[in-house]
Short mmCIF file of C-alpha atoms in Angstrom, two decimals:
data_model
loop_
_atom_site.label_atom_id
_atom_site.label_comp_id
_atom_site.label_asym_id
_atom_site.label_seq_id
_atom_site.Cartn_x
_atom_site.Cartn_y
_atom_site.Cartn_z
CA MET A 1 -2.57 -5.33 -61.91
CA ARG A 2 -6.37 -4.17 -61.98
CA ASN A 3 -8.26 -2.52 -59.34
CA PHE A 4 -11.31 -4.40 -58.13
CA GLU A 5 -14.23 -3.77 -60.18
CA GLN A 6 -12.31 -1.78 -62.61
CA PRO A 7 -11.66 -3.87 -65.99
CA GLN A 8 -9.59 -2.60 -68.79
CA ILE A 9 -10.84 -3.33 -72.28
CA GLU A 10 -9.04 -2.62 -75.24
CA ASP A 11 -11.02 -0.78 -77.76
CA ASN A 12 -10.13 -3.72 -80.40
CA GLY A 13 -12.06 -6.24 -78.06
CA SER A 14 -8.77 -8.22 -77.07
CA LEU A 15 -8.74 -10.08 -73.96
CA LYS A 16 -5.68 -11.54 -72.25
CA ASP A 17 -7.41 -14.76 -71.37
CA GLY A 18 -4.94 -17.29 -71.83
CA LYS A 19 -5.19 -17.73 -75.71
CA GLU A 20 -2.03 -17.13 -77.62
CA ASP A 21 -3.43 -14.43 -79.56
CA GLY A 22 -5.02 -12.65 -76.73
CA LYS A 23 -8.54 -12.98 -78.21
CA LEU A 24 -11.62 -15.19 -77.76
CA SER A 25 -11.88 -17.70 -80.36
CA ARG A 26 -14.89 -17.33 -82.75
CA ARG A 27 -16.70 -20.54 -81.42
CA ASP A 28 -16.08 -19.34 -77.83
CA PHE A 29 -17.45 -15.84 -78.66
CA LEU A 30 -20.48 -17.38 -80.31
CA LYS A 31 -20.92 -19.83 -77.38
CA LYS A 32 -20.54 -16.96 -74.74
CA ALA A 33 -22.64 -14.55 -76.56
CA ALA A 34 -25.51 -17.13 -76.61
CA LEU A 35 -26.14 -17.03 -80.43
CA PHE A 36 -27.12 -20.54 -80.25
CA GLY A 37 -30.89 -19.82 -79.69
CA ALA A 38 -30.64 -16.73 -77.28
CA ALA A 39 -32.90 -13.87 -77.93
CA VAL A 40 -30.15 -11.08 -76.82
CA VAL A 41 -26.88 -10.81 -78.52
CA LEU A 42 -23.94 -8.80 -77.01
CA THR A 43 -21.41 -7.04 -79.09
CA PRO A 44 -17.81 -8.10 -78.74
CA LYS A 45 -16.86 -5.31 -76.34
CA GLU A 46 -19.92 -5.81 -74.25
CA LEU A 47 -19.27 -9.48 -73.76
CA LEU A 48 -15.70 -8.82 -72.99
CA ALA A 49 -16.56 -5.95 -70.46
CA GLN A 50 -19.08 -8.53 -68.71
CA GLN A 51 -16.40 -11.11 -68.70
CA MET A 52 -13.79 -8.90 -67.27
CA LYS A 53 -15.92 -7.38 -64.61
CA SER A 54 -15.23 -9.73 -61.90
CA PRO A 55 -13.06 -12.83 -63.15
CA GLU A 56 -13.29 -15.38 -60.34
CA LEU A 57 -11.20 -18.50 -59.34
CA SER A 58 -12.37 -21.72 -57.65
CA ASP A 59 -10.74 -22.25 -54.17
CA ASP A 60 -10.16 -25.86 -55.22
CA ALA A 61 -7.88 -24.95 -58.02
CA GLY A 62 -4.48 -26.52 -58.25
CA ILE A 63 -1.09 -24.45 -58.53
CA GLU A 64 -1.05 -24.41 -62.13
CA GLU A 65 -4.44 -22.92 -62.60
CA ILE A 66 -3.93 -20.41 -59.75
CA SER A 67 -0.65 -19.40 -61.56
CA HIS A 68 -2.48 -18.52 -64.86
CA PHE A 69 -5.20 -16.69 -62.83
CA ILE A 70 -2.66 -14.58 -60.75
CA ALA A 71 -0.81 -13.62 -64.09
CA ARG A 72 -3.99 -12.44 -65.64
CA HIS A 73 -6.48 -11.41 -62.99
CA ARG A 74 -4.79 -10.36 -59.72
CA GLU A 75 -6.20 -7.12 -58.52
CA THR A 76 -4.89 -4.25 -56.17
CA ILE A 77 -6.43 -4.01 -52.85
CA ASP A 78 -8.99 -1.48 -52.01
CA TYR A 79 -10.82 -2.21 -48.86
CA ALA A 80 -13.57 0.34 -49.60
CA ARG A 81 -14.43 -2.16 -52.58
CA LEU A 82 -13.91 -5.24 -50.45
CA TRP A 83 -16.29 -3.74 -47.76
CA PRO A 84 -19.15 -1.83 -49.77
CA LYS A 85 -21.40 0.19 -47.65
CA GLU A 86 -24.52 -2.34 -47.90
CA ILE A 87 -22.52 -4.88 -46.58
CA PRO A 88 -22.43 -4.31 -42.53
CA VAL A 89 -19.94 -7.12 -41.47
CA LEU A 90 -16.54 -8.13 -42.80
CA PHE A 91 -14.95 -11.27 -41.77
CA ILE A 92 -11.14 -11.42 -41.86
CA GLY A 93 -9.58 -14.84 -41.76
CA GLU A 94 -6.25 -15.07 -40.24
CA ARG A 95 -3.62 -17.57 -39.53
CA HIS A 96 -3.10 -17.25 -35.81
CA THR A 97 0.82 -17.67 -35.95
CA VAL A 98 1.31 -15.40 -38.77
CA LYS A 99 2.57 -11.61 -37.77
CA ALA A 100 1.91 -10.33 -41.22
CA ASP A 101 -1.93 -10.91 -40.97
CA LYS A 102 -2.06 -8.57 -37.99
CA ASP A 103 0.19 -6.15 -39.16
CA GLU A 104 -1.93 -5.81 -42.31
CA ILE A 105 -5.12 -4.80 -40.14
CA ILE A 106 -3.09 -2.68 -37.89
CA LYS A 107 -1.74 -0.64 -40.81
CA ASN A 108 -5.39 -0.34 -42.28
CA LEU A 109 -7.52 0.21 -39.16
CA ALA A 110 -7.69 4.00 -39.76
CA GLY A 111 -8.91 3.65 -43.16
CA LEU A 112 -11.39 1.08 -42.01
CA LYS A 113 -12.65 3.52 -39.43
CA LYS A 114 -13.22 6.03 -42.22
CA LEU A 115 -15.44 3.45 -44.05
CA GLY A 116 -17.56 3.47 -40.94
CA MET A 117 -16.23 0.43 -38.84
CA THR A 118 -17.67 0.92 -35.51
CA HIS A 119 -16.81 -2.62 -33.68
CA PHE A 120 -13.89 -4.84 -33.90
CA ALA A 121 -14.66 -8.22 -32.81
CA MET A 122 -11.76 -10.71 -31.75
CA GLU A 123 -12.07 -14.24 -31.59
CA MET A 124 -9.04 -14.12 -29.00
CA LEU A 125 -11.08 -12.32 -26.33
CA ARG A 126 -13.98 -14.50 -24.49
CA GLU A 127 -17.24 -12.71 -23.95
CA GLU A 128 -16.71 -13.01 -20.19
CA GLN A 129 -13.64 -10.68 -20.66
CA GLN A 130 -15.50 -8.02 -21.99
CA LYS A 131 -15.36 -5.78 -18.77
CA ILE A 132 -11.69 -6.07 -18.50
CA VAL A 133 -11.29 -4.83 -22.09
CA ASP A 134 -13.87 -2.07 -21.50
CA ASP A 135 -11.86 -1.06 -18.36
CA TYR A 136 -8.68 -0.94 -20.25
CA SER A 137 -10.23 1.22 -23.04
CA ALA A 138 -11.32 3.59 -20.10
CA GLY A 139 -7.74 3.57 -18.55
CA LYS A 140 -8.97 1.78 -15.56
CA VAL A 141 -6.65 -1.25 -16.01
CA ASP A 142 -3.14 -1.58 -17.27
CA ARG A 143 -2.06 -2.86 -20.44
CA GLY A 144 -0.42 -6.02 -19.08
CA LYS A 145 -3.72 -7.30 -17.73
CA VAL A 146 -5.03 -7.47 -21.30
CA LEU A 147 -1.68 -8.65 -22.75
CA GLU A 148 -1.77 -11.46 -20.27
CA ILE A 149 -5.10 -12.65 -21.67
CA PHE A 150 -3.34 -13.00 -25.09
CA LYS A 151 -0.31 -14.69 -23.68
CA GLN A 152 -2.23 -17.47 -21.70
CA GLY A 153 -5.17 -18.06 -23.79
CA TRP A 154 -3.64 -17.94 -27.42
CA ASP A 155 0.17 -18.08 -27.99
CA LYS A 156 2.83 -17.85 -25.28
CA ARG A 157 5.33 -16.58 -27.79
CA PRO A 158 5.88 -13.14 -26.79
CA GLU A 159 5.89 -11.63 -30.32
CA ILE A 160 2.40 -13.07 -31.14
CA ALA A 161 0.73 -12.12 -27.93
CA GLU A 162 2.26 -8.70 -28.27
CA LYS A 163 0.80 -8.62 -32.08
CA TYR A 164 -2.63 -9.12 -30.68
CA MET A 165 -2.27 -6.50 -28.09
CA GLU A 166 -1.03 -4.10 -30.98
CA LEU A 167 -4.18 -4.90 -32.81
CA LEU A 168 -6.31 -4.02 -29.88
CA ASP A 169 -4.52 -0.91 -29.35
CA ALA A 170 -4.93 0.13 -32.82
CA ALA A 171 -8.58 -0.33 -32.45
CA LYS A 172 -8.77 1.57 -29.15
CA SER A 173 -6.64 4.60 -30.70
CA ASN A 174 -9.07 4.86 -33.42
CA GLY A 175 -12.00 4.94 -31.39
CA ILE A 176 -13.34 1.60 -32.68
CA TYR A 177 -15.12 -0.28 -29.78
CA ILE A 178 -13.66 -3.64 -29.10
CA LEU A 179 -15.93 -6.66 -28.72
CA ALA A 180 -15.01 -10.04 -26.79
CA ILE A 181 -17.07 -12.47 -28.57
CA ASP A 182 -15.66 -16.06 -27.82
CA LEU A 183 -16.91 -18.95 -25.60
CA TYR A 184 -14.71 -21.21 -23.64
CA THR A 185 -14.59 -24.37 -21.65
CA ASP A 186 -11.92 -26.27 -20.03
CA SER A 187 -13.69 -29.65 -20.61
CA SER A 188 -13.15 -31.85 -23.48
CA GLU A 189 -16.28 -30.22 -25.20
CA TYR A 190 -14.05 -27.48 -26.38
CA GLY A 191 -12.77 -29.49 -29.31
CA THR A 192 -15.88 -31.00 -30.65
CA ALA A 193 -17.82 -29.78 -33.65
CA GLU A 194 -20.69 -29.03 -31.33
CA PHE A 195 -18.87 -26.32 -29.30
CA PHE A 196 -17.19 -24.98 -32.43
CA ARG A 197 -20.93 -24.37 -33.72
CA LYS A 198 -21.63 -22.98 -30.22
CA ARG A 199 -18.84 -20.43 -30.50
CA ASN A 200 -19.90 -19.40 -33.93
CA ALA A 201 -23.57 -18.89 -32.88
CA ASN A 202 -22.58 -16.72 -29.87
CA TRP A 203 -20.57 -14.49 -32.32
CA ALA A 204 -23.56 -14.28 -34.70
CA ARG A 205 -25.91 -13.50 -31.67
CA ILE A 206 -23.70 -10.55 -30.60
CA ALA A 207 -23.47 -9.15 -34.15
CA GLU A 208 -27.23 -9.39 -34.50
CA SER A 209 -27.85 -7.45 -31.32
CA ILE A 210 -25.20 -4.81 -32.24
CA LEU A 211 -26.63 -4.21 -35.80
CA GLN A 212 -30.02 -3.26 -34.54
CA ASP A 213 -28.37 0.10 -34.85
CA LYS A 214 -28.13 0.40 -38.52
CA LYS A 215 -25.06 2.55 -38.29
CA SER A 216 -23.02 -0.10 -36.83
CA ARG A 217 -20.25 -2.00 -39.17
CA ILE A 218 -18.46 -4.94 -37.66
CA LEU A 219 -15.15 -6.36 -38.71
CA PHE A 220 -14.48 -9.88 -37.19
CA TYR A 221 -11.01 -10.98 -36.80
CA ASN A 222 -10.79 -14.80 -36.43
CA GLY A 223 -9.13 -17.96 -37.56
CA GLN A 224 -9.96 -19.02 -41.05
CA SER A 225 -12.10 -22.02 -40.20
CA HIS A 226 -14.69 -19.76 -38.59
CA SER A 227 -15.77 -18.20 -41.66
CA GLY A 228 -16.31 -19.56 -45.27
CA TYR A 229 -19.10 -21.33 -46.90
CA ASN A 230 -20.00 -24.84 -45.91
CA LYS A 231 -16.24 -25.23 -45.13
CA VAL A 232 -17.29 -26.04 -41.58
CA ASP A 233 -20.57 -26.95 -40.30
CA ASP A 234 -22.52 -23.50 -39.72
CA SER A 235 -19.69 -20.85 -40.19
CA ALA A 236 -20.46 -17.65 -38.49
CA ASN A 237 -21.01 -15.90 -41.57
CA GLU A 238 -23.57 -18.28 -42.88
CA MET A 239 -25.59 -17.89 -39.41
CA LEU A 240 -25.56 -14.26 -40.19
CA GLU A 241 -26.71 -14.74 -43.50
CA ARG A 242 -29.74 -17.06 -42.37
CA ALA A 243 -30.50 -14.02 -40.13
CA GLY A 244 -30.75 -11.60 -43.16
CA ILE A 245 -27.34 -10.07 -42.31
CA LYS A 246 -25.05 -9.81 -45.33
CA SER A 247 -21.21 -10.16 -44.99
CA SER A 248 -17.85 -10.45 -47.01
CA VAL A 249 -15.29 -13.16 -46.10
CA VAL A 250 -11.55 -12.40 -46.66
CA GLU A 251 -8.64 -14.61 -46.11
CA PHE A 252 -4.78 -14.02 -46.01
CA SER A 253 -2.15 -15.78 -48.02
CA GLY A 254 1.59 -15.14 -47.96
CA GLY A 255 3.36 -13.28 -45.15
CA GLU A 256 6.08 -15.17 -43.32
CA VAL A 257 4.71 -18.76 -43.96
CA ALA A 258 6.86 -20.82 -46.40
CA PRO A 259 4.30 -22.72 -48.32
CA ASN A 260 6.06 -26.10 -48.42
CA ASP A 261 2.76 -27.97 -47.94
CA ALA A 262 0.24 -26.47 -50.42
CA TYR A 263 -2.62 -28.54 -49.09
CA PHE A 264 -4.47 -25.35 -48.03
CA PHE A 265 -5.71 -23.00 -50.78
CA VAL A 266 -3.98 -19.92 -49.43
CA ASP A 267 -0.59 -21.89 -49.33
CA ARG A 268 -1.24 -22.76 -53.01
CA VAL A 269 -1.87 -19.07 -53.94
CA ALA A 270 1.61 -18.30 -52.04
CA LYS A 271 3.41 -21.06 -53.84
CA ALA A 272 1.93 -19.84 -57.32
CA ALA A 273 3.35 -16.42 -56.40
CA GLN A 274 6.73 -17.74 -55.68
CA ASN A 275 6.61 -19.65 -59.04
CA LEU A 276 5.80 -16.43 -60.91
CA LYS A 277 8.47 -14.65 -58.97
CA ILE A 278 5.94 -12.19 -57.47
CA GLY A 279 6.06 -13.42 -53.92
CA GLY A 280 6.75 -10.02 -52.72
CA GLU A 281 3.73 -8.60 -54.14
CA LYS A 282 0.42 -7.85 -52.41
CA PHE A 283 -2.59 -8.46 -54.52
CA GLY A 284 -6.28 -9.81 -54.24
CA LEU A 285 -7.97 -12.81 -56.06
CA ARG A 286 -11.62 -13.07 -56.40
CA ILE A 287 -13.35 -16.55 -55.42
CA LYS A 288 -16.35 -18.02 -57.31
CA SER A 289 -19.43 -16.68 -55.79
CA ASP A 290 -21.44 -19.58 -57.03
CA ASP A 291 -19.23 -22.25 -55.79
CA ASP A 292 -21.37 -23.68 -52.78
CA VAL A 293 -18.34 -24.72 -50.86
CA ARG A 294 -15.52 -22.07 -50.77
CA GLY A 295 -13.49 -20.67 -47.88
CA MET A 296 -13.86 -17.10 -48.82
CA ASP A 297 -14.99 -14.25 -51.15
CA VAL A 298 -11.48 -12.59 -51.80
CA VAL A 299 -8.03 -13.94 -50.79
CA ILE A 300 -5.42 -11.23 -50.03
CA HIS A 301 -1.92 -12.39 -50.76
CA LEU A 302 0.51 -10.50 -48.57
CA PRO A 303 4.12 -9.87 -49.46
CA GLN A 304 6.12 -13.03 -48.53
CA ILE A 305 8.88 -12.54 -45.96
CA GLU A 306 12.11 -14.63 -45.86
CA LYS A 307 12.58 -16.77 -42.64
CA SER A 308 15.68 -14.69 -41.77
CA ASP A 309 13.20 -11.60 -41.73
CA ARG A 310 10.88 -13.13 -39.26
#
């Protein structure tokens, strides 16, 4: 399994790309080297290095294609490469009912702080609740008052609400400012596409204000439908992009979800990992950046957990 952006090229120019002999056919090489009329010709090793730099997968791929890609191109996870210095915003798309997604960020917040992370923006907190969060960080209100926000507003199952609280506490203990960003209405408008866009626009507005300070770096922690590329109408990251603010989008796969229904791409990744008998591995897959419609830039597959271990 390779590290991001660290291709391993054989001196003999071999490439494990699905061909039985592990090498490009002469016709494929000539085609990819653009010898049919191109002015610039790459050597075999230069061409292979270019190919191996960042192999990418379409997120509309089926399980068989995903399996082939995982077997050849899965990569180790390094958040420093996922969130390079020139990108001020990282969107982490979670599954709201999956504890493993939250544990992954809890375990990595200290490292993310070292990468310059200054703000932790949580979909689970409404903008109007910012003062409560600030008072908790300052020791003016007790933990139970914030925990109640997660219990009442998100998931009444104690273990999920507690995980959100652990996330918030991890950010607090690492000196990362916690942002309450969401909007809410108790009217029927809440479930509409128009209000969904309003919520995303509110997140983008808050981020634009904070990023006036060029030293700021924001990690958004949100449901997967809020970030992506034309996945929903006006994703939060696309709104920021139109404002000239770069971001990366990551989604989680695996964890304690049994991918019986492989409709969603992240579930197809988990199913493919099961088929390859590597469901217990953590790895990353790059998604094609030239696909106009895609859910993410990178999917992180988390080690799968048996139901009995939930």
